[in-house]
Tab-separated table of C-alpha atoms and ligand atoms in Angstrom:
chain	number	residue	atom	x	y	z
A	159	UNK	CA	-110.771	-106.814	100.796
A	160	UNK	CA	-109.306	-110.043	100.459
A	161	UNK	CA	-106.880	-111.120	97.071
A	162	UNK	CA	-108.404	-115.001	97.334
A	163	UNK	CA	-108.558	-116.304	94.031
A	164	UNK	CA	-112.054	-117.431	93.016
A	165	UNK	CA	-112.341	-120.803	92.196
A	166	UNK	CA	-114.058	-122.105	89.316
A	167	UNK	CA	-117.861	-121.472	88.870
A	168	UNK	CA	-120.768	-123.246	87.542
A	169	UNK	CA	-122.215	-121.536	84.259
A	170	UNK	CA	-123.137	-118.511	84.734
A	171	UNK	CA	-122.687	-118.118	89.027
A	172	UNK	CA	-120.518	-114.519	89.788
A	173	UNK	CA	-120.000	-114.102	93.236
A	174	UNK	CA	-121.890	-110.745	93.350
A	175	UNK	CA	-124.932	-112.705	92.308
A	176	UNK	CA	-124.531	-115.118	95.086
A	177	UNK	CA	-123.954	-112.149	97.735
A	178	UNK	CA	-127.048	-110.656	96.355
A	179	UNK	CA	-129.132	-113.361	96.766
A	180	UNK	CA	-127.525	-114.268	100.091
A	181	UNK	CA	-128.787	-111.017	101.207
A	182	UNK	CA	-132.159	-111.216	100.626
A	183	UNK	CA	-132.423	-114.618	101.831
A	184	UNK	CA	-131.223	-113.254	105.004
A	185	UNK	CA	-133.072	-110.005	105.237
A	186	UNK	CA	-136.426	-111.747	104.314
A	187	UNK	CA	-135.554	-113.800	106.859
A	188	UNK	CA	-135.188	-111.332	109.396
A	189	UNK	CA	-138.075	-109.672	108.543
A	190	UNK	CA	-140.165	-112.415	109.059
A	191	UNK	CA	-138.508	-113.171	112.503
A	192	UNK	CA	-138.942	-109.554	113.505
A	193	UNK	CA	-142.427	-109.293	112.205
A	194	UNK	CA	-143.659	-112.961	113.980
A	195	UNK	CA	-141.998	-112.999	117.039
A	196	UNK	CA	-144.660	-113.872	119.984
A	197	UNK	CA	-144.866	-111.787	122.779
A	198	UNK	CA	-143.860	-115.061	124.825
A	199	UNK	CA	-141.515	-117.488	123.134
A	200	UNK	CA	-141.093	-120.928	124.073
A	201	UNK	CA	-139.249	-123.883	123.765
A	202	UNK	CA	-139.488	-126.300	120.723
A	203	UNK	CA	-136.956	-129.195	121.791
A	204	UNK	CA	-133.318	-129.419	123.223
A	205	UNK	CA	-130.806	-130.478	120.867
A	206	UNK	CA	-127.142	-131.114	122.106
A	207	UNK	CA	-127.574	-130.187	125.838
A	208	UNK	CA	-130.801	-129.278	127.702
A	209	UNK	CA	-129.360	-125.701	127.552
A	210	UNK	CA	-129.239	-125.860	123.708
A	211	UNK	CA	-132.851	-124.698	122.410
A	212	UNK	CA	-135.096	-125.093	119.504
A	213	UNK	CA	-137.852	-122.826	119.135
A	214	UNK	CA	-140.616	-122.688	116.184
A	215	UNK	CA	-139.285	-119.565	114.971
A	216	UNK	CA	-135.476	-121.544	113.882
A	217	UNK	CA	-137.655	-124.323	111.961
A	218	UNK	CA	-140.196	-122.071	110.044
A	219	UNK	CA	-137.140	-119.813	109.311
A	220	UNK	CA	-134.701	-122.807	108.071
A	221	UNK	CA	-137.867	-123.972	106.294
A	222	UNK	CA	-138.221	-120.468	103.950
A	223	UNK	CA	-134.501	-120.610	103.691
A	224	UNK	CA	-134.606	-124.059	102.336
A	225	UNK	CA	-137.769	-123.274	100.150
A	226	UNK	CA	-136.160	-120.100	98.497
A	227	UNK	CA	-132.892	-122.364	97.819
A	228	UNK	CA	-134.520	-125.132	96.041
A	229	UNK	CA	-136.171	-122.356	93.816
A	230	UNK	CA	-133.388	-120.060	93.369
A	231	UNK	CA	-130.560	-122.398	93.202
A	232	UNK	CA	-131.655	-126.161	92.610
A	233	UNK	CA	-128.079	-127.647	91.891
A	234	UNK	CA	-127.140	-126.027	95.212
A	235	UNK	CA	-126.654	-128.121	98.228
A	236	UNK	CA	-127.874	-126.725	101.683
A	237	UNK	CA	-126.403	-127.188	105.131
A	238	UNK	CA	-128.470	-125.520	108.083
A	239	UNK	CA	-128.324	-125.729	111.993
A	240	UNK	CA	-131.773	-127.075	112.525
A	241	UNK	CA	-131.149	-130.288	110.043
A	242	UNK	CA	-132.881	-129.770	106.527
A	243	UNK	CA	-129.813	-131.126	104.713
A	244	UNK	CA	-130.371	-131.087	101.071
A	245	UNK	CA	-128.097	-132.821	98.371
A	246	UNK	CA	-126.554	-131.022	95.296
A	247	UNK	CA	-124.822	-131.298	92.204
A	248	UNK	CA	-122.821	-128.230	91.368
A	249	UNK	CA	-119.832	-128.274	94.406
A	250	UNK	CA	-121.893	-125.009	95.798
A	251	UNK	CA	-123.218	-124.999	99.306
A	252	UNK	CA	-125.332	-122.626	100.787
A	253	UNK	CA	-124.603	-122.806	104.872
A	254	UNK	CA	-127.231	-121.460	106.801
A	255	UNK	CA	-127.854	-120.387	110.189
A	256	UNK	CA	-131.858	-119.241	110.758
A	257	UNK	CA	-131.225	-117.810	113.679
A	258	UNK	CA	-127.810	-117.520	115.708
A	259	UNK	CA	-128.290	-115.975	119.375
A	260	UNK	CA	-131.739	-118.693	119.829
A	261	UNK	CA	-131.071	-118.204	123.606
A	262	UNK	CA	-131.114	-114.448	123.081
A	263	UNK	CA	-134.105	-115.060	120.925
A	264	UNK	CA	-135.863	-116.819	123.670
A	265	UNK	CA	-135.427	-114.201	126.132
A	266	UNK	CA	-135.846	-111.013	124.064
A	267	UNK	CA	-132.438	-109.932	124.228
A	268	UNK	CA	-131.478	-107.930	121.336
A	269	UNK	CA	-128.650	-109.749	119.615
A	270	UNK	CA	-129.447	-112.370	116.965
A	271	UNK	CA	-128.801	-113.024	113.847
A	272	UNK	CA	-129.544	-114.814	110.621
A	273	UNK	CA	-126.467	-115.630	108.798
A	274	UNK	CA	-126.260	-116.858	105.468
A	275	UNK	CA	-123.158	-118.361	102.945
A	276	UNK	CA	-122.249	-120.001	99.907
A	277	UNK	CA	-119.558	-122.147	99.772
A	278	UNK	CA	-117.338	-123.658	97.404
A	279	UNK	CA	-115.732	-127.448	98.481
A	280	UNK	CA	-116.432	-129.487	100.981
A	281	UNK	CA	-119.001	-127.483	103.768
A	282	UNK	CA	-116.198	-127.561	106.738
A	283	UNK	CA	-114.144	-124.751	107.364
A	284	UNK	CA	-111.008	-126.743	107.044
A	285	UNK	CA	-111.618	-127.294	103.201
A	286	UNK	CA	-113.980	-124.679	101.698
A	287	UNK	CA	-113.586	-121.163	100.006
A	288	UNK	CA	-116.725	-119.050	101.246
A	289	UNK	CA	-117.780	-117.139	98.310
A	290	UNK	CA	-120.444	-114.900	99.920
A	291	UNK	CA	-122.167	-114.495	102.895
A	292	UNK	CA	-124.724	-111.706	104.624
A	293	UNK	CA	-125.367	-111.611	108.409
A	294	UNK	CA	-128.568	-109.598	109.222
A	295	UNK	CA	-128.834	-108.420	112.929
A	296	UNK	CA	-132.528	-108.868	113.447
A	297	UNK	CA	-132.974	-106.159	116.025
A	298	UNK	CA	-131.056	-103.748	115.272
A	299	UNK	CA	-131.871	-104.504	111.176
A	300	UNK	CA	-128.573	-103.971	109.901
A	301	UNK	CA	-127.242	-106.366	107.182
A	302	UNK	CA	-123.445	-107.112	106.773
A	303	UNK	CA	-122.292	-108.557	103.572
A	304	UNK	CA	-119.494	-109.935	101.578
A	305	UNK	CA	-118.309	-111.502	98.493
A	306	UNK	CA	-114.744	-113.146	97.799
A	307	UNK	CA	-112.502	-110.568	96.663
A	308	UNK	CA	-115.500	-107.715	97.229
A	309	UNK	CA	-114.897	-106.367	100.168
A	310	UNK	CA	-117.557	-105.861	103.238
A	311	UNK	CA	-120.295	-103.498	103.443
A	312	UNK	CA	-122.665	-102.455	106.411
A	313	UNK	CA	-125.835	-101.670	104.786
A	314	UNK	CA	-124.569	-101.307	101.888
A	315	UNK	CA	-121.623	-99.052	102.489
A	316	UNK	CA	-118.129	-100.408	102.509
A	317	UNK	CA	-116.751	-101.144	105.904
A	318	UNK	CA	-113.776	-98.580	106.743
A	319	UNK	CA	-110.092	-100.133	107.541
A	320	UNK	CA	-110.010	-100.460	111.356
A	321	UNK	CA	-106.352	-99.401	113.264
A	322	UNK	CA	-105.215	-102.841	115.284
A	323	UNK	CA	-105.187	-101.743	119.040
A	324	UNK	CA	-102.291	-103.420	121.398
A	325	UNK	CA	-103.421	-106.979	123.454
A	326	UNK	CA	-103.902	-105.203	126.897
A	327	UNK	CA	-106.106	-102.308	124.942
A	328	UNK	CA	-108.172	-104.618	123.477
A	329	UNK	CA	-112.397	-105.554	123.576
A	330	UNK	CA	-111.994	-109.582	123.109
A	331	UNK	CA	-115.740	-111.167	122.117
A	332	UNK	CA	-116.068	-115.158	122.619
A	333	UNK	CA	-119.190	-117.528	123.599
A	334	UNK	CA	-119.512	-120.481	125.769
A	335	UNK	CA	-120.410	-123.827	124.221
A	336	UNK	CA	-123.728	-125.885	125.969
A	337	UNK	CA	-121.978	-128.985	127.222
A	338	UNK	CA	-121.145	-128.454	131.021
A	339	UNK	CA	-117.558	-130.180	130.288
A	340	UNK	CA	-116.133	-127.554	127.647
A	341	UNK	CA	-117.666	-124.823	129.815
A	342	UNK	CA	-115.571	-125.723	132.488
A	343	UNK	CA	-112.799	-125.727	130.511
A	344	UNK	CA	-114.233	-122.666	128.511
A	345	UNK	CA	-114.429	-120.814	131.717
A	346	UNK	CA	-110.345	-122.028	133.071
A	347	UNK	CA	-109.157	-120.318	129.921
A	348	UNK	CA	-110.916	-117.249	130.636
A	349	UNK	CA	-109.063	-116.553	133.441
A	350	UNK	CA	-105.742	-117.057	131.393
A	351	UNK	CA	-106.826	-114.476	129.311
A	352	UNK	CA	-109.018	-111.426	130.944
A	353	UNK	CA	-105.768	-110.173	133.225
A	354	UNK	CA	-104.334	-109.363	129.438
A	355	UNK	CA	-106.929	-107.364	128.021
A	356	UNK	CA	-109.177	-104.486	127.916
A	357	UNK	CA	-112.364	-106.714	128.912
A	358	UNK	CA	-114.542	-109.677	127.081
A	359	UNK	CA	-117.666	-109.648	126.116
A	360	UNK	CA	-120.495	-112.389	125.513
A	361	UNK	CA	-122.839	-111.391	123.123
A	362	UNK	CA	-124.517	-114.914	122.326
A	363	UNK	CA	-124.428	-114.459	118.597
A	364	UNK	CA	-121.150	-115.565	117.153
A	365	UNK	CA	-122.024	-114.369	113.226
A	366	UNK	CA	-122.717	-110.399	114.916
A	367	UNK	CA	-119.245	-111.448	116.673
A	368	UNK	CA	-117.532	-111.838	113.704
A	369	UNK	CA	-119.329	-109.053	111.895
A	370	UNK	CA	-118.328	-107.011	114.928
A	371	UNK	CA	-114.254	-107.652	114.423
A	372	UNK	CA	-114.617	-106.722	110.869
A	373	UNK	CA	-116.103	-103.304	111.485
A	374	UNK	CA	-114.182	-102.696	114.703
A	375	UNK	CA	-116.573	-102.469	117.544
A	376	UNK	CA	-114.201	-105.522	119.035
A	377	UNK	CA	-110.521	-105.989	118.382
A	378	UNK	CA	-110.748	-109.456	118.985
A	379	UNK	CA	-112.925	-112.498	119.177
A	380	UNK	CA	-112.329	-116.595	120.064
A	381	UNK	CA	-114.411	-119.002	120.467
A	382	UNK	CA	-113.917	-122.759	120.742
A	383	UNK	CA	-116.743	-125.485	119.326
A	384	UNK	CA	-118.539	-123.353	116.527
A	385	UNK	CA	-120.561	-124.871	113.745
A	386	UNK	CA	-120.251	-124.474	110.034
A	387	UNK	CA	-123.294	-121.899	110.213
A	388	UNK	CA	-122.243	-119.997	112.816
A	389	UNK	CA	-119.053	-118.955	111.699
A	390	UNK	CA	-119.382	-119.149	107.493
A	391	UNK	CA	-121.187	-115.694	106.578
A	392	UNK	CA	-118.809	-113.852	109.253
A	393	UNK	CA	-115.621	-115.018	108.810
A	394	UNK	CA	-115.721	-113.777	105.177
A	395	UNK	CA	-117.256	-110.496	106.189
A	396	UNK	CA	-114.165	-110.325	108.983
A	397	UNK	CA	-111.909	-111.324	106.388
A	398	UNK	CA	-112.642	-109.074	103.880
A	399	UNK	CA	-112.657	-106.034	106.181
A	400	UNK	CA	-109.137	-106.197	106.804
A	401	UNK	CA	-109.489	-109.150	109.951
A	402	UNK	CA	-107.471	-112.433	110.337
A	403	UNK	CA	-109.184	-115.381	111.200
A	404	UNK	CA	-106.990	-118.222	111.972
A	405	UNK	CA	-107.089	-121.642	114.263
A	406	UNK	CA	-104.699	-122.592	117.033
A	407	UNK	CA	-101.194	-124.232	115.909
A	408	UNK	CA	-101.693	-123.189	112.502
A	409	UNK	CA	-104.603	-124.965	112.139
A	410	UNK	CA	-107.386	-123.593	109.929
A	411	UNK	CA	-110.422	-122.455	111.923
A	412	UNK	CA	-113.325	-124.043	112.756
A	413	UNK	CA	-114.893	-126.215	115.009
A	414	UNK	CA	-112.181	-126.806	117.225
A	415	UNK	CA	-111.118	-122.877	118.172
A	416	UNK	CA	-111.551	-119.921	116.014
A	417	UNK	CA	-109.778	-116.192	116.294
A	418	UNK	CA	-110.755	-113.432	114.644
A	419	UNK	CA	-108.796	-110.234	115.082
A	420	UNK	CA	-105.586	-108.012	113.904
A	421	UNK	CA	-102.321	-106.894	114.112
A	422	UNK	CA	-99.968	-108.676	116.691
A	423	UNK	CA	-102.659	-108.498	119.459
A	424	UNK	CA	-104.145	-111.611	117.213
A	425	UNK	CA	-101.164	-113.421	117.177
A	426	UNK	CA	-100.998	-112.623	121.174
A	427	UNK	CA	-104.263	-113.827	121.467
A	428	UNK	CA	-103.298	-116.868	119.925
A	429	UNK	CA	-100.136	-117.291	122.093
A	430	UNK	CA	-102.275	-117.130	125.051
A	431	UNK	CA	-104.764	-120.113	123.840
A	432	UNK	CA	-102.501	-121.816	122.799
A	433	UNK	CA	-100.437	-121.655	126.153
A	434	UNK	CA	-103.941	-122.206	128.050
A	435	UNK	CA	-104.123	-125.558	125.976
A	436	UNK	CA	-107.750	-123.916	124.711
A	437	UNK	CA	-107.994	-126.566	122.066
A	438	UNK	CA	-107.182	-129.612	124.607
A	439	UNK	CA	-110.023	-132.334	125.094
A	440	UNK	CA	-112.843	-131.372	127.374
A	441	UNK	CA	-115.063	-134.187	127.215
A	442	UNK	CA	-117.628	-132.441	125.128
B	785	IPD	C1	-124.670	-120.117	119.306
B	785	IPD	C2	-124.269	-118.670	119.310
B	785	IPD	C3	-123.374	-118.380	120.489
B	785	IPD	C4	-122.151	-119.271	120.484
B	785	IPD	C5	-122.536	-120.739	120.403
B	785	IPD	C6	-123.452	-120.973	119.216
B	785	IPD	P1	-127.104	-120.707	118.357
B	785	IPD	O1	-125.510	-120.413	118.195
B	785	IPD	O2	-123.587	-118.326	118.125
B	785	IPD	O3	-122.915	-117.047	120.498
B	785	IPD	O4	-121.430	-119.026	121.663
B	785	IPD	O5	-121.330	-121.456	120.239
B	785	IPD	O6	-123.831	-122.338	119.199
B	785	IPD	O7	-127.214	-122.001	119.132
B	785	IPD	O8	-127.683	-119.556	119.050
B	785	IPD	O9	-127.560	-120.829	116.932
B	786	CA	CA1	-125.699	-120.625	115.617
């Protein structure tokens, strides 16, 4: 559990009512994916690389997300991955992700996600204070969720503190961006960083990633180029399971790298980015 001081509310918002409602937003969600998904999935559009899919499924789910907002929360802006931007007028932002792991999705491999937050500020992870967030794991239906200051459950029971295991002991998660230029230099930091640990893993889902720090199941997790939506819902959860998730030089994290982990193996982890120039232009 974090000690972040909640910032100032609109009349009548607590956190716990936000967390609430970002968890059924998500699990409806998930059901509905679950429930609907077509023997065969296909391909919608591409968006920022002809590796980066669309399907019907991420649309129809951003849609219900967006249609339960403007009921539930009108004064609320919304920021999702598949576009359906809506203005606000109370400094709230709900940041949504329909479905994180599409490429999983698409092949009916079971890891992905839908990952929902509300934040407070500006929606960039320089500048706001997430207030709540719930990842539900489609597949596997189990819901992470946290509120500022709360604490993080998994299905509703509180996550238990997790022992930080030393760098060359530890299970490091990251992801691959879809531009062939960062994946090249994705793939030359790699191999400044696998000799030092336990082994990596690439799930495809980078909210279960960060849900998967904060309960334990990795040690450690990096990841260069995510989104708003990927990373809003689980680097609360992370963070208020006992997890540290920083940027490179200091930086806050976001878009450019973000690392998730504890103890001194995080700060290790960082050494070695940094010293592999991870955040260094690509061309992507
Ligand atoms: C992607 C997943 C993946 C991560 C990518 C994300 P999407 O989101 O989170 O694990 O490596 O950076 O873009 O496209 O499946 O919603
Ligand atoms: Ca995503």
């Amino acid at each position: 559990m974090t000690t972040s001081t909640v910032p100032a509310l609109p009349d009548g918002v607590t956190v716990p009512a936000l967390r609430a409602l970002a968890l059924s937003l998500a699990t409806e969600a998930g059901d509905v994916i679950r429930t609907l998904r077509p023997e065969r999935v296909t391909v919608a559009a591409t968006k920022s690389s002809d590796v980066d899919p669309v399907t019907a499924m991420d649309r129809a789910v951003e849609e219900l997300l967006v249609a339960r907002l403007t009921t539930e929360r009108p004064e609320d802006a919304i920021l999702g991955e598949e576009g359906d931007d809506v203005p606000g007028t109370s400094g709230l932002t709900w940041v949504v992700d329909p479905i994180d792991g599409t490429v999983n999705y698409l092949y009916g491999v079971a890891a992905y996600s839908v990952s929902v937050a509300v934040v407070a500020g500006p929606p960039d992870p320089a500048e706001w204070t997430v207030l709540a967030g719930c990842v539900h794991d489609v597949v596997a239906d189990r819901t992470w969720s946290a509120g500022l200051g709360e604490g993080a459950t998994l299905d509703g029971v509180p996550l238990p503190p997790v022992e930080p295991a030393p760098l060359a002991r530890s299970l490091v998660g990251t992801g691959f961006g879809y531009a062939a230029s960062r994946r090249a230099a994705q793939a030359r930091v790699l191999t400044q960083v696998l000799p030092h640990v336990r082994d990596i893993r690439r799930l495809g889902s980078a909210a279960i990633d960060l849900c998967l720090v904060a309960q334990g199941s990795y040690d450690l997790y990096y990841e260069r180029g995510l989104n708003p939506w990927d990373m809003a819902a689980g680097s609360l959860i992370a963070e208020e399971a006992g997890a540290r998730v920083v940027g490179l030089h200091g930086a806050a994290p976001g878009v450019t790298v973000t690392v998730a982990g504890r103890g001194p193996a995080l700060d290790q982890l960082v050494g070695l980015l940094e010293a592999a120039d991870a955040d260094a232009p690509d061309g992507a």
